Short mmCIF file of C-alpha atoms and ligand atoms in Angstrom, two decimals:
data_model
loop_
_atom_site.label_atom_id
_atom_site.label_comp_id
_atom_site.label_asym_id
_atom_site.label_seq_id
_atom_site.Cartn_x
_atom_site.Cartn_y
_atom_site.Cartn_z
CA UNK A 1 36.11 -20.25 -4.38
CA UNK A 2 37.89 -21.84 -7.31
CA UNK A 3 35.78 -20.18 -9.96
CA UNK A 4 35.17 -16.63 -11.02
CA UNK A 5 32.40 -15.21 -13.15
CA UNK A 6 32.74 -12.57 -15.84
CA UNK A 7 29.68 -10.43 -16.38
CA UNK A 8 28.86 -7.78 -18.97
CA UNK A 9 25.60 -5.89 -19.40
CA UNK A 10 23.68 -4.47 -22.33
CA UNK A 11 21.10 -1.97 -21.24
CA UNK A 12 18.39 -0.32 -23.31
CA UNK A 13 16.80 2.74 -21.79
CA UNK A 14 13.91 4.79 -23.16
CA UNK A 15 14.58 8.49 -23.46
CA UNK A 16 12.13 11.08 -22.14
CA UNK A 17 11.97 13.12 -25.34
CA UNK A 18 8.67 14.74 -26.37
CA UNK A 19 8.73 13.15 -29.81
CA UNK A 20 10.08 9.99 -31.39
CA UNK A 21 13.63 9.47 -32.68
CA UNK A 22 13.01 10.18 -36.38
CA UNK A 23 9.49 11.65 -36.68
CA UNK A 24 7.13 14.02 -34.91
CA UNK A 25 4.95 11.40 -33.25
CA UNK A 26 4.51 11.98 -29.54
CA UNK A 27 6.26 9.82 -26.98
CA UNK A 28 3.51 9.07 -24.46
CA UNK A 29 2.37 5.84 -22.96
CA UNK A 30 -0.99 4.44 -21.99
CA UNK A 31 -2.59 5.79 -25.20
CA UNK A 32 -5.02 3.89 -27.42
CA UNK A 33 -3.00 1.38 -29.52
CA UNK A 34 -1.69 2.61 -32.87
CA UNK A 35 -2.60 6.28 -32.39
CA UNK A 36 0.91 7.75 -32.06
CA UNK A 37 2.10 6.62 -35.48
CA UNK A 38 2.86 8.19 -38.85
CA UNK A 39 4.25 7.19 -42.28
CA UNK A 40 7.84 7.65 -41.04
CA UNK A 41 7.74 5.33 -38.05
CA UNK A 42 5.57 2.92 -40.03
CA UNK A 43 8.11 2.83 -42.85
CA UNK A 44 5.74 3.90 -45.63
CA UNK A 45 7.37 4.37 -49.05
CA UNK A 46 8.57 7.89 -49.69
CA UNK A 47 8.76 8.92 -46.03
CA UNK A 48 12.08 10.14 -44.69
CA UNK A 49 13.48 10.09 -41.15
CA UNK A 50 14.71 13.30 -39.49
CA UNK A 51 16.98 12.96 -36.45
CA UNK A 52 15.55 14.29 -33.17
CA UNK A 53 18.22 16.62 -31.80
CA UNK A 54 17.12 16.00 -28.21
CA UNK A 55 18.10 12.35 -28.60
CA UNK A 56 21.61 13.42 -29.54
CA UNK A 57 21.77 15.85 -26.60
CA UNK A 58 20.64 13.19 -24.16
CA UNK A 59 23.20 10.71 -25.50
CA UNK A 60 25.95 13.32 -25.13
CA UNK A 61 24.78 14.18 -21.63
CA UNK A 62 25.06 10.54 -20.56
CA UNK A 63 28.41 10.44 -22.33
CA UNK A 64 29.61 13.36 -20.23
CA UNK A 65 28.28 11.81 -17.02
CA UNK A 66 30.15 8.57 -17.74
CA UNK A 67 33.42 10.23 -18.82
CA UNK A 68 32.97 8.78 -22.30
CA UNK A 69 34.73 9.86 -25.45
CA UNK A 70 32.62 11.38 -28.20
CA UNK A 71 32.83 10.14 -31.75
CA UNK A 72 33.32 13.37 -33.61
CA UNK A 73 31.88 11.77 -36.72
CA UNK A 74 28.96 9.46 -36.23
CA UNK A 75 26.33 7.72 -38.31
CA UNK A 76 23.22 5.58 -38.20
CA UNK A 77 22.90 2.06 -39.60
CA UNK A 78 20.15 -0.34 -40.48
CA UNK A 79 19.88 -3.59 -38.59
CA UNK A 80 17.81 -5.88 -40.80
CA UNK A 81 15.52 -8.60 -39.57
CA UNK A 82 11.94 -9.62 -39.93
CA UNK A 83 9.59 -9.58 -36.99
CA UNK A 84 6.09 -8.08 -36.88
CA UNK A 85 7.03 -5.56 -34.16
CA UNK A 86 9.29 -3.75 -36.63
CA UNK A 87 7.15 -2.37 -39.45
CA UNK A 88 10.11 -1.34 -41.63
CA UNK A 89 11.81 -4.74 -41.37
CA UNK A 90 14.85 -2.92 -40.11
CA UNK A 91 15.75 -0.93 -37.05
CA UNK A 92 17.71 2.31 -37.27
CA UNK A 93 20.60 1.94 -34.85
CA UNK A 94 24.33 2.67 -34.70
CA UNK A 95 26.81 -0.03 -35.60
CA UNK A 96 30.47 0.93 -36.00
CA UNK A 97 30.42 4.61 -34.96
CA UNK A 98 28.49 4.82 -31.69
CA UNK A 99 28.06 8.40 -30.50
CA UNK A 100 29.96 7.74 -27.23
CA UNK A 101 32.55 5.14 -26.28
CA UNK A 102 35.18 4.24 -23.72
CA UNK A 103 33.64 5.62 -20.54
CA UNK A 104 33.14 4.38 -17.00
CA UNK A 105 30.80 4.37 -14.03
CA UNK A 106 32.02 4.00 -10.46
CA UNK A 107 30.22 1.70 -8.07
CA UNK A 108 30.59 1.51 -4.30
CA UNK A 109 31.48 -1.99 -3.10
CA UNK A 110 30.60 -3.56 0.26
CA UNK A 111 34.10 -2.91 1.60
CA UNK A 112 33.56 0.80 0.86
CA UNK A 113 36.03 0.75 -2.06
CA UNK A 114 35.05 2.20 -5.40
CA UNK A 115 35.30 0.12 -8.55
CA UNK A 116 35.38 1.43 -12.11
CA UNK A 117 33.11 -0.39 -14.53
CA UNK A 118 34.07 0.33 -18.13
CA UNK A 119 31.46 1.51 -20.61
CA UNK A 120 32.33 0.10 -24.02
CA UNK A 121 29.83 2.22 -25.91
CA UNK A 122 26.63 4.22 -25.79
CA UNK A 123 24.60 4.37 -28.96
CA UNK A 124 21.26 5.69 -30.15
CA UNK A 125 18.53 3.58 -31.72
CA UNK A 126 14.79 3.32 -32.11
CA UNK A 127 12.46 1.09 -30.13
CA UNK A 128 10.16 -1.52 -31.65
CA UNK A 129 6.39 -1.91 -31.36
CA UNK A 130 4.81 -4.31 -28.93
CA UNK A 131 3.31 -7.67 -29.84
CA UNK A 132 0.61 -9.21 -27.65
CA UNK A 133 0.06 -12.94 -28.02
CA UNK A 134 -2.34 -13.34 -25.15
CA UNK A 135 -5.00 -10.64 -25.60
CA UNK A 136 -7.06 -12.37 -28.26
CA UNK A 137 -7.82 -16.09 -28.63
CA UNK A 138 -7.25 -16.28 -32.37
CA UNK A 139 -4.85 -13.45 -33.17
CA UNK A 140 -1.66 -11.81 -32.09
CA UNK A 141 -2.12 -8.04 -31.70
CA UNK A 142 0.40 -5.30 -32.39
CA UNK A 143 0.66 -1.80 -30.97
CA UNK A 144 3.10 0.45 -32.85
CA UNK A 145 2.91 3.44 -30.47
CA UNK A 146 6.33 2.49 -29.12
CA UNK A 147 7.91 1.95 -32.57
CA UNK A 148 10.46 4.70 -33.14
CA UNK A 149 10.74 5.85 -29.51
CA UNK A 150 14.39 6.81 -28.90
CA UNK A 151 16.56 4.46 -26.89
CA UNK A 152 20.11 4.55 -25.68
CA UNK A 153 21.94 1.24 -25.62
CA UNK A 154 24.67 1.13 -23.02
CA UNK A 155 27.19 -1.70 -23.23
CA UNK A 156 29.60 -2.38 -20.39
CA UNK A 157 33.02 -3.98 -20.47
CA UNK A 158 33.09 -7.45 -18.86
CA UNK A 159 34.29 -5.82 -15.62
CA UNK A 160 31.59 -7.07 -13.28
CA UNK A 161 32.52 -10.09 -11.19
CA UNK A 162 29.50 -10.94 -9.09
CA UNK A 163 25.69 -10.72 -9.35
CA UNK A 164 25.76 -8.17 -6.55
CA UNK A 165 28.18 -5.93 -8.48
CA UNK A 166 25.84 -6.11 -11.46
CA UNK A 167 22.96 -5.13 -9.18
CA UNK A 168 24.90 -2.16 -7.80
CA UNK A 169 25.91 -1.06 -11.27
CA UNK A 170 22.30 -1.08 -12.48
CA UNK A 171 21.15 0.97 -9.52
CA UNK A 172 23.94 3.48 -10.08
CA UNK A 173 23.12 3.77 -13.78
CA UNK A 174 19.43 4.24 -13.00
CA UNK A 175 20.28 7.00 -10.51
CA UNK A 176 22.46 8.73 -13.11
CA UNK A 177 19.74 8.56 -15.78
CA UNK A 178 17.22 10.02 -13.35
CA UNK A 179 19.61 12.70 -12.09
CA UNK A 180 20.17 13.78 -15.69
CA UNK A 181 16.39 13.60 -16.19
CA UNK A 182 16.79 11.86 -19.54
CA UNK A 183 15.01 8.59 -18.69
CA UNK A 184 12.73 7.34 -15.93
CA UNK A 185 14.61 4.05 -16.22
CA UNK A 186 11.97 2.00 -14.48
CA UNK A 187 12.67 -1.62 -15.33
CA UNK A 188 9.34 -2.84 -13.93
CA UNK A 189 7.59 -0.56 -16.46
CA UNK A 190 9.78 -1.66 -19.36
CA UNK A 191 11.46 1.76 -19.64
CA UNK A 192 14.78 0.05 -19.06
CA UNK A 193 15.70 -3.45 -20.26
CA UNK A 194 18.76 -5.45 -19.36
CA UNK A 195 20.48 -8.29 -21.22
CA UNK A 196 23.32 -10.03 -19.50
CA UNK A 197 26.38 -11.86 -20.76
CA UNK A 198 27.94 -14.24 -18.30
CA UNK A 199 30.70 -16.80 -18.37
CA UNK A 200 32.53 -18.76 -15.71
CA UNK A 201 36.19 -19.69 -15.57
CA UNK A 202 38.51 -21.39 -13.13
CA UNK A 203 40.56 -18.85 -11.25
CA UNK A 204 43.85 -20.15 -12.62
CA UNK A 205 42.60 -20.31 -16.22
CA UNK A 206 43.73 -17.68 -18.67
CA UNK A 207 40.91 -18.09 -21.08
CA UNK A 208 37.35 -16.86 -20.59
CA UNK A 209 34.64 -19.52 -20.56
CA UNK A 210 31.83 -19.65 -23.13
CA UNK A 211 29.57 -16.62 -22.94
CA UNK A 212 25.86 -17.15 -22.35
CA UNK A 213 23.30 -14.39 -22.83
CA UNK A 214 20.37 -14.02 -20.44
CA UNK A 215 17.10 -12.27 -21.28
CA UNK A 216 13.61 -11.72 -19.90
CA UNK A 217 14.40 -10.32 -16.46
CA UNK A 218 11.93 -7.64 -15.36
CA UNK A 219 13.60 -6.13 -12.32
CA UNK A 220 17.13 -5.55 -11.01
CA UNK A 221 16.45 -8.23 -8.40
CA UNK A 222 15.53 -10.67 -11.17
CA UNK A 223 18.82 -9.85 -12.94
CA UNK A 224 20.68 -10.73 -9.75
CA UNK A 225 18.75 -13.96 -9.25
CA UNK A 226 19.14 -15.01 -12.91
CA UNK A 227 22.89 -14.42 -12.67
CA UNK A 228 23.18 -16.40 -9.44
CA UNK A 229 21.32 -19.30 -11.01
CA UNK A 230 23.25 -19.22 -14.27
CA UNK A 231 26.67 -19.01 -12.59
CA UNK A 232 25.80 -22.03 -10.44
CA UNK A 233 24.57 -23.94 -13.50
CA UNK A 234 27.80 -23.29 -15.38
CA UNK A 235 30.03 -24.17 -12.41
CA UNK A 236 28.15 -27.45 -11.91
CA UNK A 237 28.69 -28.40 -15.56
CA UNK A 238 32.41 -27.63 -15.35
CA UNK A 239 32.70 -29.63 -12.12
CA UNK A 240 31.05 -32.62 -13.80
CA UNK A 241 33.52 -32.40 -16.66
CA UNK A 242 30.76 -31.31 -19.06
CA UNK A 243 32.20 -27.95 -20.01
CA UNK A 244 31.19 -28.44 -23.65
CA UNK A 245 27.55 -28.34 -22.58
CA UNK A 246 27.91 -24.61 -21.91
CA UNK A 247 27.04 -23.22 -25.32
CA UNK A 248 27.06 -19.75 -26.77
CA UNK A 249 23.32 -19.27 -26.60
CA UNK A 250 20.56 -17.02 -25.39
CA UNK A 251 18.70 -18.25 -22.34
CA UNK A 252 15.46 -17.00 -20.93
CA UNK A 253 14.93 -16.30 -17.21
CA UNK A 254 11.74 -17.96 -15.98
CA UNK A 255 10.72 -15.87 -13.00
CA UNK A 256 8.18 -18.32 -11.56
CA UNK A 257 10.50 -21.34 -11.82
CA UNK A 258 13.59 -19.32 -10.86
CA UNK A 259 15.71 -20.91 -13.58
CA UNK A 260 17.01 -20.22 -17.09
CA UNK A 261 15.89 -22.06 -20.21
CA UNK A 262 17.41 -22.09 -23.69
CA UNK A 263 15.74 -19.65 -26.09
CA UNK A 264 17.97 -19.76 -29.16
CA UNK A 265 21.59 -20.17 -30.16
CA UNK A 266 23.23 -16.80 -30.39
CA UNK A 267 23.03 -14.97 -33.69
CA UNK A 268 26.12 -13.27 -35.11
CA UNK A 269 26.28 -9.61 -36.08
CA UNK A 270 26.66 -10.65 -39.73
CA UNK A 271 23.19 -12.19 -39.60
CA UNK A 272 21.71 -8.71 -39.35
CA UNK A 273 23.27 -7.44 -42.57
CA UNK A 274 24.11 -4.05 -41.06
CA UNK A 275 24.64 -1.25 -43.56
CA UNK A 276 24.74 2.56 -43.31
CA UNK A 277 21.29 4.18 -43.15
CA UNK A 278 21.01 5.73 -46.62
CA UNK A 279 18.38 8.30 -45.55
CA UNK A 280 20.56 9.87 -42.82
CA UNK A 281 24.05 10.76 -44.02
CA UNK A 282 26.95 10.44 -41.57
CA UNK A 283 27.36 13.67 -39.62
CA UNK A 284 29.70 15.61 -37.32
CA UNK A 285 28.63 16.53 -33.82
CA UNK A 286 28.92 20.30 -34.01
CA UNK A 287 30.62 22.42 -31.39
CA UNK A 288 27.47 24.33 -30.44
CA UNK A 289 25.78 21.22 -29.17
CA UNK A 290 28.93 20.04 -27.36
CA UNK A 291 29.23 23.42 -25.69
CA UNK A 292 25.57 23.37 -24.72
CA UNK A 293 26.03 20.00 -23.02
CA UNK A 294 29.20 21.11 -21.27
CA UNK A 295 27.41 24.12 -19.85
CA UNK A 296 24.63 22.12 -18.25
CA UNK A 297 25.09 22.16 -14.53
CA UNK A 298 24.54 18.86 -12.76
CA UNK A 299 25.73 16.92 -9.79
CA UNK A 300 25.90 13.16 -10.20
CA UNK A 301 24.77 10.73 -7.48
CA UNK A 302 28.35 9.93 -6.49
CA UNK A 303 29.35 13.60 -6.18
CA UNK A 304 26.21 14.37 -4.20
CA UNK A 305 26.89 11.41 -1.94
CA UNK A 306 30.41 12.59 -1.20
CA UNK A 307 29.24 16.16 -0.63
CA UNK A 308 26.46 15.05 1.76
CA UNK A 309 28.91 12.97 3.80
CA UNK A 310 31.31 15.86 4.11
CA UNK A 311 28.97 18.81 4.42
CA UNK A 312 26.46 17.27 6.81
CA UNK A 313 28.78 14.80 8.51
CA UNK A 314 26.71 11.78 7.45
CA UNK A 315 27.82 8.16 7.21
CA UNK A 316 28.40 6.79 3.70
CA UNK A 317 25.39 4.57 4.22
CA UNK A 318 23.08 7.47 5.10
CA UNK A 319 24.38 9.58 2.22
CA UNK A 320 23.92 6.76 -0.25
CA UNK A 321 20.30 6.28 0.81
CA UNK A 322 19.53 10.01 0.63
CA UNK A 323 21.09 10.34 -2.82
CA UNK A 324 19.71 7.13 -4.33
CA UNK A 325 16.78 9.12 -5.77
CA UNK A 326 17.22 12.70 -6.85
CA UNK A 327 13.79 13.66 -5.45
CA UNK A 328 14.79 12.32 -2.04
CA UNK A 329 18.08 14.23 -2.15
CA UNK A 330 16.18 17.43 -3.02
CA UNK A 331 13.71 16.76 -0.21
CA UNK A 332 16.54 16.41 2.31
CA UNK A 333 18.15 19.66 1.21
CA UNK A 334 14.80 21.45 1.30
CA UNK A 335 14.32 20.36 4.94
CA UNK A 336 17.75 21.79 5.70
CA UNK A 337 16.72 25.21 4.38
CA UNK A 338 14.45 25.49 7.44
CA UNK A 339 16.25 23.31 9.95
CA UNK A 340 20.00 23.14 10.05
CA UNK A 341 20.89 19.91 11.85
CA UNK A 342 21.70 17.63 8.90
CA UNK A 343 22.36 14.57 10.99
CA UNK A 344 19.01 14.79 12.80
CA UNK A 345 17.15 15.45 9.55
CA UNK A 346 18.87 12.46 7.89
CA UNK A 347 17.95 10.20 10.82
CA UNK A 348 14.32 11.22 10.75
CA UNK A 349 14.01 10.80 7.00
CA UNK A 350 15.79 7.44 6.86
CA UNK A 351 14.46 5.83 10.04
CA UNK A 352 10.97 7.27 10.29
CA UNK A 353 9.73 8.83 7.07
CA UNK A 354 11.01 6.17 4.66
CA UNK A 355 9.50 3.48 6.89
CA UNK A 356 6.08 5.11 6.68
CA UNK A 357 6.48 5.41 2.90
CA UNK A 358 7.57 1.77 2.54
CA UNK A 359 4.51 0.62 4.44
CA UNK A 360 2.15 2.00 1.82
CA UNK A 361 4.48 1.95 -1.17
CA UNK A 362 4.56 5.71 -1.71
CA UNK A 363 7.31 7.80 -3.25
CA UNK A 364 8.65 11.00 -1.76
CA UNK A 365 6.82 13.09 -4.38
CA UNK A 366 3.47 11.65 -3.38
CA UNK A 367 3.46 12.32 0.35
CA UNK A 368 1.76 15.14 2.29
CA UNK A 369 4.67 15.67 4.66
CA UNK A 370 6.31 18.56 2.83
CA UNK A 371 9.93 19.40 3.67
CA UNK A 372 8.59 22.46 5.53
CA UNK A 373 6.32 20.30 7.67
CA UNK A 374 9.11 17.87 8.55
CA UNK A 375 11.34 20.83 9.42
CA UNK A 376 8.59 22.16 11.72
CA UNK A 377 8.39 18.83 13.54
CA UNK A 378 12.17 18.74 13.97
CA UNK A 379 12.13 22.30 15.30
CA UNK A 380 9.40 21.48 17.82
CA UNK A 381 11.59 18.67 19.14
CA UNK A 382 14.73 20.76 19.04
CA UNK A 383 13.09 23.55 21.04
CA UNK A 384 11.82 21.06 23.62
CA UNK A 385 8.22 21.85 22.76
CA UNK A 386 7.53 18.15 22.19
CA UNK A 387 9.47 15.02 23.09
CA UNK A 388 11.10 12.81 20.49
CA UNK A 389 8.54 10.13 21.29
CA UNK A 390 5.64 12.49 20.62
CA UNK A 391 7.54 13.62 17.50
CA UNK A 392 7.16 10.16 16.01
CA UNK A 393 3.43 10.16 16.73
CA UNK A 394 3.18 13.64 15.27
CA UNK A 395 4.98 12.65 12.07
CA UNK A 396 2.56 9.79 11.59
CA UNK A 397 -0.40 12.15 12.11
CA UNK A 398 0.97 14.66 9.62
CA UNK A 399 1.69 11.82 7.19
CA UNK A 400 -1.88 10.55 7.40
CA UNK A 401 -3.76 13.85 7.60
CA UNK A 402 -1.50 16.34 5.83
CA UNK A 403 -2.32 18.86 8.59
CA UNK A 404 0.17 21.37 9.97
CA UNK A 405 2.28 19.91 12.79
CA UNK A 406 1.63 22.92 15.07
CA UNK A 407 -2.13 22.54 14.65
CA UNK A 408 -2.01 18.86 15.53
CA UNK A 409 0.08 19.56 18.65
CA UNK A 410 -2.50 22.17 19.78
CA UNK A 411 -5.44 19.98 18.93
CA UNK A 412 -4.12 16.95 20.78
CA UNK A 413 -2.56 18.92 23.64
CA UNK A 414 0.82 17.33 22.94
CA UNK A 415 2.96 20.27 24.03
CA UNK A 416 5.61 19.22 26.46
CA UNK A 417 5.45 20.71 29.94
CA UNK A 418 8.72 22.63 30.10
CA UNK A 419 7.58 25.49 32.26
CA UNK A 420 9.59 25.27 35.49
CA UNK A 421 6.85 26.55 37.81
CA UNK A 422 4.29 24.19 36.39
CA UNK A 423 6.68 21.24 36.53
CA UNK A 424 7.74 22.08 40.06
CA UNK A 425 4.12 22.04 41.23
CA UNK A 426 3.53 18.66 39.64
CA UNK A 427 6.68 17.18 41.15
CA UNK A 428 5.77 18.52 44.59
CA UNK A 429 2.36 16.91 44.30
CA UNK A 430 3.91 13.56 43.40
CA UNK A 431 6.37 13.73 46.30
CA UNK A 432 3.59 14.59 48.75
CA UNK A 433 1.48 11.71 47.54
CA UNK A 434 4.40 9.33 48.02
CA UNK A 435 5.77 10.24 51.40
CA UNK A 436 6.90 6.71 52.20
CA UNK A 437 8.92 6.43 49.05
CA UNK A 438 10.55 9.79 49.73
CA UNK A 439 11.66 8.56 53.15
CA UNK A 440 13.05 5.35 51.65
CA UNK A 441 14.85 7.33 48.99
CA UNK A 442 16.47 9.49 51.61
CA UNK A 443 17.61 6.32 53.36
CA UNK A 444 19.54 5.25 50.31
CA UNK A 445 17.10 3.53 47.93
CA UNK A 446 18.41 5.37 44.86
CA UNK A 447 16.44 3.35 42.38
CA UNK A 448 13.24 5.05 43.56
CA UNK A 449 14.27 8.02 41.45
CA UNK A 450 12.94 6.13 38.44
CA UNK A 451 9.68 5.52 40.25
CA UNK A 452 9.21 9.26 40.85
CA UNK A 453 9.96 10.00 37.19
CA UNK A 454 7.37 7.41 36.20
CA UNK A 455 4.74 8.97 38.46
CA UNK A 456 5.38 12.43 37.04
CA UNK A 457 5.12 11.15 33.48
CA UNK A 458 1.90 9.39 34.37
CA UNK A 459 0.43 12.58 35.83
CA UNK A 460 1.41 14.61 32.76
CA UNK A 461 0.46 11.87 30.28
CA UNK A 462 4.06 11.64 29.12
CA UNK A 463 4.36 15.33 28.35
CA UNK A 464 6.81 16.38 31.04
CA UNK A 465 10.10 17.46 29.54
CA UNK A 466 12.35 14.58 30.68
CA UNK A 467 15.54 16.61 30.98
CA UNK A 468 13.99 19.43 32.96
CA UNK A 469 11.98 17.04 35.11
CA UNK A 470 15.12 15.13 35.93
CA UNK A 471 16.94 18.28 37.05
CA UNK A 472 14.02 19.65 39.07
CA UNK A 473 13.29 16.32 40.72
CA UNK A 474 16.89 15.99 41.85
CA UNK A 475 16.81 19.50 43.30
CA UNK A 476 13.50 19.03 45.10
CA UNK A 477 14.50 15.65 46.55
CA UNK A 478 17.65 17.19 47.98
CA UNK A 479 15.55 19.84 49.74
CA UNK A 480 13.20 17.31 51.27
ZN1 LIG B 1 5.91 8.63 -36.41
#
């Protein structure tokens, strides 16, 4: 391809603190509108903001996880603009001294190479309220419960080159936020929002093309689709010699039409009249808090992935699936406390359990197959008490009923016949009933072996232990 695209992301993610960024209002969603508010987050005269220390800790924790530098001295600023969702007419944010800067996140590319994506900055700010234009025929409605909820804004360097790299980066960041337990980062629920900057340039060009900002995507998949569309649009314009038609502007992704539409020409930072927040003096991050963050023990998705591959001899693919969600990674390790074949456990989780969960859209936390129960099923198979085929049926039963695997096996009579005497009797019966076939087998029709196996399975309703049956059948045929 003659063109390359340059992509940078700006991500806002809601922090899981108990209270808001600068007041004591609770952070909880699904409440009655305008109940979690107070004079501070409503900007009443005479009220003063107080910084929530948890917000600072969470920002530093993400800073540590992304190898960022910490601004020893930091401050808050006011970003001024008028819109009804911001009751103070300004947002408290950080302008020139973000708490963290110059970090990176590694993503795994298709060719199995790692790529470093630079993090320009991470800064703290407060969220806005929510405006509803479609809930009332004559009025727009506002809910301020979200106003003042702490956010982290994460800005990447323009290091991403393709929509699929952007998609991978977002998934990695989401995993990290969830591993650190500082944000649920669910884009579909609005807990994480992504703005994209994208430009296109000819490969031989030295200069970047004009940057366009994309907004209004509500899933990582939508981000990928919007980028694909926008890159094509810009390349087409360049090909037609209409490069000047690519303007520095903000475009909106229209999900139903699968295209972008101009929203507004891009505003400049100066338009926001940033100035230092007079109610919160600039401050130093003290050593106690830095030490506290450094002493928190955590394993990031990438480290866990590498450890799983090495420790349990898993493929990179399997490890990356098992570590994509921290709850799933915990589940896997819990299974291994009771059953020590990591490879088998990984196979069963990825190929069987996740399929069942996908079918009814459940998450690992919501299912009745506890790690102990899955370990029991794997043990039953491992000890030849049930066949692998029955194991799949059993898993489905446990999944649907939540009952103990052993109880279901008893109830349904699914135990495998492994007892040699019992098997021998059954095989003898089958051979007696099929005298002709035995004669033909002895005269060289080897393929009849499969026929005998089939008859034995039929007689035992599939419960004969295949390995043992095979051995015994061979022995008994020889003695015929
Ligand atoms: Zn408040």
